[in-house]
Short mmCIF file of C-alpha atoms and ligand atoms in Angstrom, two decimals:
data_model
loop_
_atom_site.label_atom_id
_atom_site.label_comp_id
_atom_site.label_asym_id
_atom_site.label_seq_id
_atom_site.Cartn_x
_atom_site.Cartn_y
_atom_site.Cartn_z
CA MET A 1 0.01 0.11 -0.04
CA SER A 2 1.44 3.35 -1.10
CA ARG A 3 1.84 5.96 1.62
CA LEU A 4 1.26 9.57 2.25
CA TYR A 5 4.07 11.64 3.84
CA ALA A 6 3.20 15.10 5.03
CA ILE A 7 6.11 17.43 6.09
CA GLY A 8 5.83 20.57 8.05
CA GLU A 9 4.55 22.08 11.35
CA MET A 10 2.46 20.88 13.88
CA LEU A 11 1.50 23.13 16.71
CA ILE A 12 -0.96 23.80 19.54
CA ASP A 13 -3.45 26.42 18.83
CA PHE A 14 -4.61 28.05 22.06
CA MET A 15 -8.15 29.30 21.04
CA PRO A 16 -9.76 32.10 23.21
CA LEU A 17 -12.59 30.98 25.59
CA GLU A 18 -13.88 34.60 25.25
CA THR A 19 -14.51 36.25 22.13
CA GLY A 20 -14.93 39.88 20.94
CA CYS A 21 -11.84 41.09 22.81
CA SER A 22 -8.16 41.57 21.99
CA LEU A 23 -5.30 39.24 22.62
CA GLN A 24 -4.35 41.30 25.36
CA GLU A 25 -7.60 41.04 27.14
CA VAL A 26 -8.17 37.16 26.90
CA THR A 27 -7.84 35.40 30.24
CA SER A 28 -8.22 31.95 29.23
CA PHE A 29 -7.60 29.57 26.34
CA LYS A 30 -8.45 26.07 25.10
CA ARG A 31 -5.77 23.93 23.39
CA ALA A 32 -6.29 22.43 19.99
CA PRO A 33 -3.96 20.56 17.81
CA GLY A 34 -3.00 22.48 14.65
CA GLY A 35 -0.88 22.77 11.73
CA ALA A 36 -1.83 22.13 8.12
CA PRO A 37 0.40 19.18 7.34
CA ALA A 38 -0.69 17.33 10.47
CA ASN A 39 -4.33 17.93 9.68
CA VAL A 40 -3.96 16.38 6.03
CA ALA A 41 -2.16 13.58 7.29
CA ALA A 42 -4.94 12.96 9.95
CA ALA A 43 -7.70 13.28 7.38
CA ALA A 44 -6.00 10.82 5.04
CA ALA A 45 -5.27 8.41 7.94
CA LYS A 46 -8.92 8.62 8.90
CA TYR A 47 -10.03 7.44 5.53
CA GLY A 48 -7.91 4.58 5.63
CA SER A 49 -4.25 5.80 4.09
CA THR A 50 -0.96 5.06 5.53
CA ALA A 51 0.05 8.54 6.56
CA TYR A 52 3.18 9.74 8.33
CA LEU A 53 3.98 13.24 9.64
CA LEU A 54 7.59 14.42 9.17
CA THR A 55 8.10 17.03 11.71
CA GLN A 56 9.99 17.80 14.90
CA LEU A 57 8.31 18.47 18.23
CA GLY A 58 9.83 19.63 21.43
CA GLN A 59 10.86 17.26 24.30
CA ASP A 60 7.79 18.88 26.40
CA ALA A 61 4.48 18.21 27.67
CA PHE A 62 3.10 19.94 24.48
CA GLY A 63 5.00 17.64 22.32
CA ASP A 64 3.61 14.66 24.15
CA TYR A 65 0.12 15.92 23.79
CA LEU A 66 0.51 16.44 19.90
CA LEU A 67 1.96 13.03 19.54
CA GLN A 68 -0.96 11.56 21.44
CA GLU A 69 -3.42 13.37 19.22
CA LEU A 70 -1.81 12.14 16.04
CA GLU A 71 -1.67 8.66 17.25
CA ARG A 72 -5.45 8.93 18.05
CA ALA A 73 -6.01 10.09 14.54
CA GLY A 74 -4.14 7.06 13.22
CA VAL A 75 -1.31 9.03 11.79
CA LEU A 76 2.06 7.02 11.95
CA THR A 77 4.61 8.86 14.28
CA GLU A 78 7.65 6.93 13.95
CA HIS A 79 9.52 9.37 11.70
CA ILE A 80 8.74 12.35 14.07
CA ARG A 81 11.84 13.68 15.95
CA ARG A 82 12.12 15.10 19.44
CA THR A 83 14.48 17.84 20.64
CA ASP A 84 15.34 19.70 23.73
CA GLU A 85 16.88 22.58 21.71
CA ALA A 86 13.49 24.29 21.09
CA GLY A 87 9.96 23.95 22.48
CA THR A 88 6.98 22.63 20.54
CA ALA A 89 5.36 25.51 18.43
CA LEU A 90 2.55 27.39 20.05
CA ALA A 91 -0.05 30.04 18.87
CA PHE A 92 -2.29 32.09 20.93
CA VAL A 93 -5.36 33.29 19.08
CA SER A 94 -7.99 36.03 19.78
CA LEU A 95 -11.25 36.35 18.10
CA LYS A 96 -12.90 39.93 17.74
CA GLU A 97 -16.50 40.58 17.10
CA ASN A 98 -15.94 41.09 13.36
CA GLY A 99 -14.40 37.79 13.07
CA GLU A 100 -10.87 39.39 12.87
CA ARG A 101 -8.06 37.41 14.45
CA ASP A 102 -4.90 38.27 16.35
CA PHE A 103 -2.13 35.78 16.69
CA SER A 104 0.97 35.59 18.97
CA PHE A 105 3.18 32.92 17.84
CA TYR A 106 5.97 30.91 19.84
CA ARG A 107 8.38 29.76 17.21
CA ASN A 108 11.57 31.64 17.44
CA PRO A 109 12.46 29.10 16.75
CA SER A 110 10.26 26.25 17.42
CA ALA A 111 11.33 22.61 17.43
CA ASP A 112 9.64 21.91 13.81
CA LEU A 113 11.86 24.58 12.38
CA LEU A 114 14.94 22.78 13.64
CA LEU A 115 14.20 19.62 11.80
CA HIS A 116 17.33 18.81 9.78
CA GLU A 117 18.03 17.59 6.27
CA ASP A 118 19.80 14.65 7.72
CA ASP A 119 16.72 13.62 9.54
CA ILE A 120 15.10 12.90 6.24
CA ASP A 121 15.80 9.25 4.98
CA PRO A 122 15.54 9.07 1.07
CA ASP A 123 14.65 5.37 1.45
CA TRP A 124 11.48 6.30 2.91
CA PHE A 125 10.02 7.04 -0.48
CA ALA A 126 8.75 4.73 -3.17
CA PRO A 127 6.68 4.77 -6.44
CA GLY A 128 3.03 5.55 -5.75
CA ASP A 129 3.69 7.40 -2.61
CA ILE A 130 2.74 11.12 -2.04
CA LEU A 131 4.75 13.70 -0.41
CA HIS A 132 2.58 16.79 0.65
CA PHE A 133 3.98 20.23 2.14
CA GLY A 134 2.84 23.86 2.84
CA SER A 135 4.50 27.10 3.04
CA VAL A 136 4.34 27.81 6.85
CA ASP A 137 7.68 26.02 7.56
CA LEU A 138 9.43 27.31 4.33
CA VAL A 139 10.81 30.34 6.44
CA ASP A 140 14.73 30.40 6.46
CA SER A 141 15.53 27.61 8.61
CA PRO A 142 16.92 24.14 8.74
CA MET A 143 13.28 22.93 8.07
CA LYS A 144 13.40 24.69 4.66
CA LEU A 145 16.48 22.49 3.72
CA ALA A 146 14.65 19.52 5.10
CA HIS A 147 11.78 20.17 2.63
CA ARG A 148 14.29 20.68 -0.24
CA LYS A 149 15.72 17.28 0.36
CA ALA A 150 12.53 15.46 1.01
CA ILE A 151 11.08 16.76 -2.28
CA ARG A 152 14.17 15.80 -4.11
CA ALA A 153 14.22 12.19 -2.64
CA ALA A 154 10.53 11.66 -2.97
CA LYS A 155 10.64 12.84 -6.68
CA THR A 156 13.62 10.55 -7.48
CA ALA A 157 11.72 7.67 -6.00
CA GLY A 158 8.76 8.36 -8.28
CA ALA A 159 6.31 9.91 -5.61
CA LEU A 160 3.84 12.45 -6.38
CA ILE A 161 4.58 15.95 -4.83
CA SER A 162 1.54 18.05 -3.43
CA PHE A 163 1.72 21.61 -2.44
CA ASP A 164 -0.77 23.72 -0.59
CA PRO A 165 0.58 27.21 -0.23
CA ASN A 166 -1.67 27.85 2.73
CA VAL A 167 -0.73 31.68 3.21
CA ARG A 168 -0.16 32.58 6.85
CA LEU A 169 0.99 36.16 6.64
CA PRO A 170 1.63 36.74 10.39
CA LEU A 171 4.33 34.16 10.52
CA TRP A 172 6.41 35.91 7.85
CA LYS A 173 8.44 39.14 8.13
CA ASP A 174 6.49 40.47 5.21
CA GLY A 175 4.27 39.45 2.40
CA ASP A 176 6.98 39.56 -0.15
CA SER A 177 9.24 37.00 1.54
CA CYS A 178 6.01 34.53 1.96
CA ARG A 179 5.41 35.06 -1.84
CA ARG A 180 9.00 34.59 -2.76
CA ALA A 181 9.30 31.27 -0.86
CA ILE A 182 6.02 29.94 -2.29
CA LEU A 183 7.05 30.82 -5.97
CA GLU A 184 10.52 29.16 -5.24
CA PHE A 185 8.74 25.87 -4.29
CA LEU A 186 5.74 25.76 -6.43
CA PRO A 187 7.49 24.58 -9.66
CA THR A 188 8.65 21.51 -7.68
CA ALA A 189 5.16 20.26 -7.07
CA HIS A 190 3.01 18.23 -9.51
CA LEU A 191 -0.26 19.07 -7.75
CA VAL A 192 -0.96 22.50 -6.25
CA LYS A 193 -4.09 23.27 -4.14
CA ILE A 194 -4.91 26.96 -3.86
CA SER A 195 -7.89 28.89 -2.23
CA ASP A 196 -9.63 31.69 -3.79
CA GLU A 197 -8.26 34.15 -1.13
CA GLU A 198 -4.70 33.15 -1.81
CA LEU A 199 -4.66 33.19 -5.67
CA GLU A 200 -4.43 36.95 -6.36
CA PHE A 201 -1.76 37.30 -3.39
CA ILE A 202 0.58 34.58 -4.91
CA THR A 203 0.21 35.58 -8.60
CA GLY A 204 -0.45 39.22 -8.48
CA ILE A 205 -3.20 38.69 -11.25
CA SER A 206 -6.75 39.42 -10.71
CA ASP A 207 -8.53 37.37 -13.37
CA THR A 208 -9.02 33.95 -11.76
CA GLU A 209 -8.54 31.81 -14.88
CA THR A 210 -5.29 33.73 -16.22
CA ALA A 211 -3.97 33.44 -12.34
CA ILE A 212 -4.62 29.86 -12.20
CA LEU A 213 -2.93 29.07 -15.59
CA SER A 214 0.11 31.09 -14.52
CA LEU A 215 0.56 28.48 -11.77
CA PHE A 216 1.68 25.90 -14.37
CA ARG A 217 5.30 26.11 -14.21
CA GLY A 218 7.96 23.58 -13.76
CA ASP A 219 6.55 20.12 -12.86
CA VAL A 220 3.05 21.57 -12.00
CA GLN A 221 0.46 19.16 -13.75
CA ALA A 222 -2.77 20.06 -11.96
CA VAL A 223 -4.05 22.91 -9.98
CA VAL A 224 -6.95 22.39 -7.57
CA TYR A 225 -8.73 25.87 -6.71
CA THR A 226 -11.07 25.67 -3.69
CA ARG A 227 -13.85 28.13 -3.22
CA GLY A 228 -15.22 27.66 0.23
CA ALA A 229 -18.94 26.97 0.32
CA ASP A 230 -18.98 26.87 -3.58
CA GLY A 231 -16.91 23.79 -3.74
CA ALA A 232 -13.77 23.47 -6.09
CA GLU A 233 -12.32 23.61 -9.55
CA LEU A 234 -9.66 21.11 -10.94
CA TYR A 235 -7.36 22.45 -13.94
CA THR A 236 -4.99 20.29 -15.73
CA ARG A 237 -2.89 21.74 -18.64
CA ARG A 238 -5.70 20.70 -20.96
CA ALA A 239 -9.07 20.48 -18.98
CA HIS A 240 -11.00 22.24 -16.58
CA TYR A 241 -13.67 20.51 -14.03
CA ILE A 242 -16.08 21.97 -11.46
CA ASP A 243 -17.69 20.56 -8.49
CA SER A 244 -19.98 22.88 -6.73
CA GLY A 245 -19.68 21.24 -3.37
CA PHE A 246 -22.05 20.32 -0.54
CA SER A 247 -24.53 22.54 1.25
CA VAL A 248 -24.05 21.96 4.97
CA LYS A 249 -24.62 23.86 8.22
CA ALA A 250 -21.22 25.34 8.53
CA LEU A 251 -20.00 25.96 12.20
CA ASP A 252 -16.40 26.42 11.93
CA THR A 253 -14.33 26.38 8.92
CA THR A 254 -10.98 25.80 10.59
CA GLY A 255 -9.18 22.78 8.66
CA ALA A 256 -11.81 22.51 5.71
CA GLY A 257 -8.91 23.10 3.20
CA ASP A 258 -6.82 20.58 5.03
CA ALA A 259 -9.65 17.96 5.11
CA PHE A 260 -10.23 18.60 1.31
CA VAL A 261 -6.49 17.87 0.62
CA GLY A 262 -6.53 14.90 2.88
CA GLY A 263 -9.53 13.43 1.10
CA LEU A 264 -8.05 14.14 -2.25
CA LEU A 265 -4.75 12.67 -1.61
CA HIS A 266 -6.42 9.61 0.12
CA SER A 267 -8.27 8.99 -3.08
CA LEU A 268 -5.20 9.55 -5.29
CA LEU A 269 -3.37 6.82 -3.24
CA GLU A 270 -6.27 4.39 -3.70
CA LEU A 271 -6.04 4.88 -7.39
CA HIS A 272 -2.17 4.27 -7.42
CA VAL A 273 -1.19 7.76 -8.71
CA ASP A 274 1.76 7.93 -10.81
CA PRO A 275 3.16 11.49 -11.19
CA GLN A 276 3.98 10.95 -14.83
CA LYS A 277 0.25 10.10 -15.70
CA LEU A 278 -1.44 12.51 -13.28
CA SER A 279 -3.47 14.22 -15.92
CA ALA A 280 -4.86 11.04 -17.44
CA LEU A 281 -5.76 9.80 -14.05
CA LEU A 282 -7.63 13.17 -13.26
CA ASP A 283 -9.45 13.13 -16.52
CA GLU A 284 -10.76 9.69 -15.84
CA HIS A 285 -11.52 10.00 -12.15
CA HIS A 286 -12.30 13.73 -11.48
CA VAL A 287 -15.80 13.19 -10.55
CA HIS A 288 -14.95 10.99 -7.72
CA LEU A 289 -11.90 12.95 -6.69
CA LEU A 290 -13.64 16.31 -6.44
CA ARG A 291 -16.79 14.81 -4.76
CA PHE A 292 -14.84 13.00 -2.11
CA ALA A 293 -12.53 15.99 -1.26
CA ASN A 294 -15.47 18.44 -1.31
CA ALA A 295 -17.57 16.09 1.08
CA SER A 296 -14.52 15.93 3.38
CA GLY A 297 -14.11 19.69 3.52
CA ALA A 298 -17.75 20.40 3.86
CA LEU A 299 -18.31 17.80 6.78
CA THR A 300 -15.35 19.30 8.59
CA THR A 301 -17.02 22.71 8.75
CA THR A 302 -19.89 21.13 10.71
CA GLY A 303 -17.76 20.50 13.83
CA ALA A 304 -15.30 22.72 15.99
CA GLY A 305 -11.63 22.52 15.30
CA ALA A 306 -9.49 20.96 12.58
CA ILE A 307 -8.54 17.35 13.60
CA SER A 308 -11.43 16.87 16.08
CA ALA A 309 -14.00 17.91 13.31
CA LEU A 310 -12.81 15.21 10.79
CA PRO A 311 -15.56 13.00 9.58
CA ASP A 312 -15.09 9.20 9.15
CA ARG A 313 -15.07 7.70 5.71
CA SER A 314 -18.69 6.39 6.05
CA SER A 315 -20.15 9.68 6.62
CA VAL A 316 -18.24 11.11 3.62
CA GLU A 317 -19.53 8.51 1.43
CA SER A 318 -23.19 8.81 2.75
CA LEU A 319 -23.00 12.60 2.13
CA ILE A 320 -22.15 11.73 -1.40
CA ALA A 321 -24.70 9.05 -1.82
CA THR A 322 -27.53 11.42 -0.34
CA ALA A 323 -26.61 14.33 -2.61
CA SER A 324 -26.57 12.29 -5.62
CA SER A 325 -29.84 10.78 -5.00
CA ILE A 326 -31.44 14.31 -4.57
CA VAL A 327 -30.03 15.30 -7.94
P1 ADP B 401 -9.24 26.98 2.96
O1 ADP B 401 -9.77 26.38 4.11
O2 ADP B 401 -7.95 26.22 2.52
O3 ADP B 401 -9.19 28.38 2.92
P2 ADP B 401 -11.70 26.73 1.54
O4 ADP B 401 -12.29 27.69 2.22
O5 ADP B 401 -11.79 27.02 -0.19
O6 ADP B 401 -10.09 26.49 1.72
O7 ADP B 401 -12.39 25.32 1.92
C1 ADP B 401 -11.84 24.13 1.26
C2 ADP B 401 -13.09 23.22 1.06
O8 ADP B 401 -13.96 23.05 2.16
C3 ADP B 401 -13.95 23.75 -0.01
O9 ADP B 401 -13.47 23.49 -1.30
C4 ADP B 401 -15.26 23.09 0.03
O10 ADP B 401 -15.14 21.65 -0.24
C5 ADP B 401 -15.04 22.92 1.84
N1 ADP B 401 -15.94 23.91 2.29
C6 ADP B 401 -15.25 25.07 3.17
N2 ADP B 401 -16.32 25.99 3.67
C7 ADP B 401 -17.43 25.40 3.29
C8 ADP B 401 -18.79 25.59 3.60
N3 ADP B 401 -19.28 26.76 4.14
N4 ADP B 401 -19.64 24.78 3.15
C9 ADP B 401 -19.50 23.67 2.45
N5 ADP B 401 -18.17 23.18 2.05
C10 ADP B 401 -17.23 24.12 2.60
#
């Protein structure tokens, strides 16, 4: 069975117990596991994939907690390193009445950013595997070099490379350095997931279709463009497919994009994806791939949090079945 490897950050989000006030005013927080690569691995694992997270946690109680949460979600943790050179990454969040968020990050550096390229073993990767990464851990650090090595090794082995830029501006010195890092790594991916809010920031182009087509550089064979409640679109170099998503009662959209990606990558693993034949596979299976990913994203919005809100496979399948019987 092929495997998913997700590389990057895992952290604890401390969410405010009082909303409508600034971070300075919040007096109590509730912890939740966070980090997009961890969420993606957890989603794929929940649907039955063999999924590893490649990261480093601090040798501290927060790291113990995250490891336990990953194991509960079925993610394989044997390649996760621990260090006492830095603590597990933390983020404290406040929510104002207008929905605006304030963040305070503890990662100067955090343990994940110190993962070293020597910690990546090229022998992990095999044909049919998928390596997924985001942009949060592409800041200048040993972890950035670890990403480069993992991408090179996975590609040499014949694995598919998947990239979700997942723009998180408060983690960067400025917007320019974030954009530069994303554009540096983009051509190394075969599959890119991008959301409507990120597209113009990354490309500088306001027309959606022109912006999406501009992402086809280097090895990029497919771009998935997610549109929140409106579902998602899939572009290959030759074709364009649309799935209008599912209508659900959304409660908290945290982690919806990651659940979408986890669902998509799980389905690609089941189809024995070969990066050289990605476009043909997408042409043949786009309906199932987009339905499953959209249902995964939609159901995740119906619960609070990211990993804790992930649906199981049977709920995804019954949402798809119910929706098609209505049509
Ligand atoms: P991100 O979370 O990365 O910003 P989106 O907001 O586009 O990405 O959401 C990703 C996917 O999650 C969407 O393509 C859709 O399948 C699902 N989704 C998100 N919000 C909703 C919603 N309100 N109702 C139904 N599905 C949603």
